[in-house]
PDB file of C-alpha atoms in Angstrom:
ATOM      1  CA  MET A  23     -25.183-160.686  46.718  1.00 64.00           C
ATOM      2  CA  GLY A  24     -27.038-159.367  49.726  1.00 78.00           C
ATOM      3  CA  LEU A  25     -25.110-161.697  52.029  1.00 87.00           C
ATOM      4  CA  PRO A  26     -22.349-160.546  54.344  1.00 93.00           C
ATOM      5  CA  THR A  27     -19.242-160.908  52.161  1.00 95.00           C
ATOM      6  CA  THR A  28     -15.507-160.696  52.801  1.00 96.00           C
ATOM      7  CA  ILE A  29     -12.521-160.759  50.498  1.00 96.00           C
ATOM      8  CA  ARG A  30      -8.789-160.333  50.917  1.00 97.00           C
ATOM      9  CA  SER A  31      -5.722-160.930  48.814  1.00 96.00           C
ATOM     10  CA  LEU A  32      -2.640-162.873  49.733  1.00 94.00           C
ATOM     11  CA  LYS A  33      -0.582-159.719  50.247  1.00 94.00           C
ATOM     12  CA  ARG A  34      -3.149-157.210  51.512  1.00 96.00           C
ATOM     13  CA  LYS A  35      -6.091-157.157  53.857  1.00 96.00           C
ATOM     14  CA  GLY A  36      -9.414-156.676  52.170  1.00 95.00           C
ATOM     15  CA  LEU A  37     -13.061-155.714  52.483  1.00 96.00           C
ATOM     16  CA  ARG A  38     -16.001-156.645  54.667  1.00 96.00           C
ATOM     17  CA  LEU A  39     -19.391-155.824  53.124  1.00 95.00           C
ATOM     18  CA  GLU A  40     -22.885-156.084  54.525  1.00 92.00           C
ATOM     19  CA  LYS A  41     -26.120-154.893  52.898  1.00 90.00           C
ATOM     20  CA  GLY A  42     -24.144-153.410  50.032  1.00 88.00           C
ATOM     21  CA  GLN A  43     -22.061-151.203  52.324  1.00 94.00           C
ATOM     22  CA  ILE A  44     -18.322-151.456  52.934  1.00 95.00           C
ATOM     23  CA  LEU A  45     -17.879-151.765  56.688  1.00 96.00           C
ATOM     24  CA  ASP A  46     -14.137-152.408  56.795  1.00 96.00           C
ATOM     25  CA  ARG A  47     -11.412-151.697  54.224  1.00 97.00           C
ATOM     26  CA  ASN A  48      -8.649-153.415  56.212  1.00 97.00           C
ATOM     27  CA  TYR A  49     -10.376-156.727  56.933  1.00 96.00           C
ATOM     28  CA  THR A  50      -9.192-160.246  57.489  1.00 95.00           C
ATOM     29  CA  GLY A  51     -10.620-163.174  59.371  1.00 94.00           C
ATOM     30  CA  PRO A  52      -9.465-166.588  60.579  1.00 94.00           C
ATOM     31  CA  VAL A  53     -11.180-168.555  57.814  1.00 95.00           C
ATOM     32  CA  LEU A  54      -9.917-166.213  55.073  1.00 96.00           C
ATOM     33  CA  GLU A  55      -6.402-166.743  56.426  1.00 95.00           C
ATOM     34  CA  GLU A  56      -6.826-170.519  56.531  1.00 96.00           C
ATOM     35  CA  VAL A  57      -8.069-170.649  52.940  1.00 97.00           C
ATOM     36  CA  LEU A  58      -5.059-168.636  51.785  1.00 97.00           C
ATOM     37  CA  LYS A  59      -2.778-171.159  53.540  1.00 97.00           C
ATOM     38  CA  THR A  60      -4.530-174.357  52.414  1.00 97.00           C
ATOM     39  CA  ASN A  61      -5.857-173.278  48.988  1.00 97.00           C
ATOM     40  CA  LYS A  62      -9.078-175.194  49.719  1.00 97.00           C
ATOM     41  CA  VAL A  63     -12.746-174.255  50.148  1.00 97.00           C
ATOM     42  CA  ILE A  64     -13.750-174.227  53.806  1.00 96.00           C
ATOM     43  CA  HIS A  65     -17.241-174.518  55.319  1.00 94.00           C
ATOM     44  CA  GLU A  66     -16.886-173.627  58.980  1.00 93.00           C
ATOM     45  CA  VAL A  67     -18.363-171.871  61.994  1.00 93.00           C
ATOM     46  CA  PRO A  68     -15.588-169.555  63.225  1.00 94.00           C
ATOM     47  CA  THR A  69     -14.885-169.459  66.954  1.00 94.00           C
ATOM     48  CA  GLU A  70     -13.426-165.956  66.763  1.00 92.00           C
ATOM     49  CA  GLY A  71     -13.723-162.797  64.693  1.00 90.00           C
ATOM     50  CA  VAL A  72     -16.645-160.740  63.418  1.00 92.00           C
ATOM     51  CA  TYR A  73     -18.596-163.787  62.195  1.00 92.00           C
ATOM     52  CA  ARG A  74     -17.963-165.935  65.289  1.00 93.00           C
ATOM     53  CA  GLY A  75     -20.739-168.504  65.657  1.00 91.00           C
ATOM     54  CA  LYS A  76     -22.112-168.009  62.125  1.00 91.00           C
ATOM     55  CA  PRO A  77     -21.557-170.590  59.382  1.00 92.00           C
ATOM     56  CA  VAL A  78     -19.368-169.277  56.576  1.00 94.00           C
ATOM     57  CA  VAL A  79     -18.107-170.562  53.245  1.00 94.00           C
ATOM     58  CA  VAL A  80     -14.754-169.268  52.033  1.00 96.00           C
ATOM     59  CA  ALA A  81     -13.171-170.160  48.688  1.00 97.00           C
ATOM     60  CA  PRO A  82      -9.775-169.405  47.194  1.00 97.00           C
ATOM     61  CA  ILE A  83      -9.326-167.343  44.066  1.00 97.00           C
ATOM     62  CA  HIS A  84      -6.524-168.865  41.982  1.00 95.00           C
ATOM     63  CA  SER A  85      -3.777-167.530  39.786  1.00 94.00           C
ATOM     64  CA  LYS A  86      -3.236-169.140  36.376  1.00 95.00           C
ATOM     65  CA  ASP A  87      -0.827-171.606  37.977  1.00 95.00           C
ATOM     66  CA  GLY A  88      -3.389-172.689  40.607  1.00 95.00           C
ATOM     67  CA  LYS A  89      -1.982-170.854  43.625  1.00 95.00           C
ATOM     68  CA  ALA A  90      -4.341-169.057  46.008  1.00 96.00           C
ATOM     69  CA  ILE A  91      -3.979-165.311  45.482  1.00 97.00           C
ATOM     70  CA  ALA A  92      -7.137-164.229  47.321  1.00 97.00           C
ATOM     71  CA  ALA A  93     -10.003-165.593  49.388  1.00 97.00           C
ATOM     72  CA  LEU A  94     -13.711-164.775  49.105  1.00 97.00           C
ATOM     73  CA  GLY A  95     -16.146-165.574  51.899  1.00 96.00           C
ATOM     74  CA  VAL A  96     -19.875-165.355  52.545  1.00 94.00           C
ATOM     75  CA  VAL A  97     -22.070-166.097  55.531  1.00 91.00           C
ATOM     76  CA  ASP A  98     -23.800-169.410  54.724  1.00 86.00           C
ATOM     77  CA  ILE A  99     -27.474-168.750  55.436  1.00 78.00           C
ATOM     78  CA  LEU A 100     -28.491-172.201  54.155  1.00 73.00           C
ATOM     79  CA  ALA A 101     -26.425-173.868  56.860  1.00 70.00           C
ATOM     80  CA  THR A 102     -28.652-172.208  59.469  1.00 66.00           C
ATOM     81  CA  ILE A 103     -31.776-173.958  58.109  1.00 69.00           C
ATOM     82  CA  ASP A 104     -32.560-177.364  59.592  1.00 66.00           C
ATOM     83  CA  LEU A 105     -33.238-179.124  56.271  1.00 63.00           C
ATOM     84  CA  HIS A 106     -34.002-182.420  57.980  1.00 67.00           C
ATOM     85  CA  ALA A 107     -36.821-180.823  59.971  1.00 69.00           C
ATOM     86  CA  VAL A 108     -38.155-179.017  56.888  1.00 65.00           C
ATOM     87  CA  PHE A 109     -38.341-182.186  54.803  1.00 68.00           C
ATOM     88  CA  GLN A 110     -39.606-184.268  57.717  1.00 71.00           C
ATOM     89  CA  GLU A 111     -42.734-182.088  57.736  1.00 69.00           C
ATOM     90  CA  TYR A 112     -43.056-182.102  53.925  1.00 68.00           C
ATOM     91  CA  THR A 113     -45.036-185.366  53.739  1.00 73.00           C
ATOM     92  CA  SER A 114     -47.577-184.298  56.347  1.00 71.00           C
ATOM     93  CA  VAL A 115     -48.049-180.946  54.601  1.00 68.00           C
ATOM     94  CA  LEU A 116     -48.732-182.715  51.288  1.00 68.00           C
ATOM     95  CA  GLU A 117     -51.236-185.021  53.006  1.00 75.00           C
ATOM     96  CA  GLU A 118     -53.067-182.021  54.481  1.00 73.00           C
ATOM     97  CA  VAL A 119     -53.251-180.348  51.082  1.00 70.00           C
ATOM     98  CA  GLU A 120     -54.596-183.517  49.437  1.00 76.00           C
ATOM     99  CA  ASP A 121     -57.161-183.951  52.227  1.00 76.00           C
ATOM    100  CA  ALA A 122     -58.317-180.353  51.779  1.00 76.00           C
ATOM    101  CA  LYS A 123     -58.883-180.977  48.046  1.00 74.00           C
ATOM    102  CA  ARG A 124     -61.376-183.782  48.798  1.00 71.00           C
TER     103      ARG A 124
END
């Protein structure tokens, strides 16, 4: 994916990948652990671990009966963009473009 990615199973620690390289083959993190316990998707900024202070999204991987058997996480780069500020400027940018056409 190109994003920092983590995955672990319910019974074994997993992988931490960045830029297509495996950095850790015995990885777990607080949000991965929480997803395995709650069986729910979590959007969070961890206060500890390798990705402390970075927004992450972690989702469970389910067995056929709906139980969480693994968790997959990525650093959420979209959460770092201030969408309100981007769209707040959108109207003025369009006005400038239209003015330049005249």
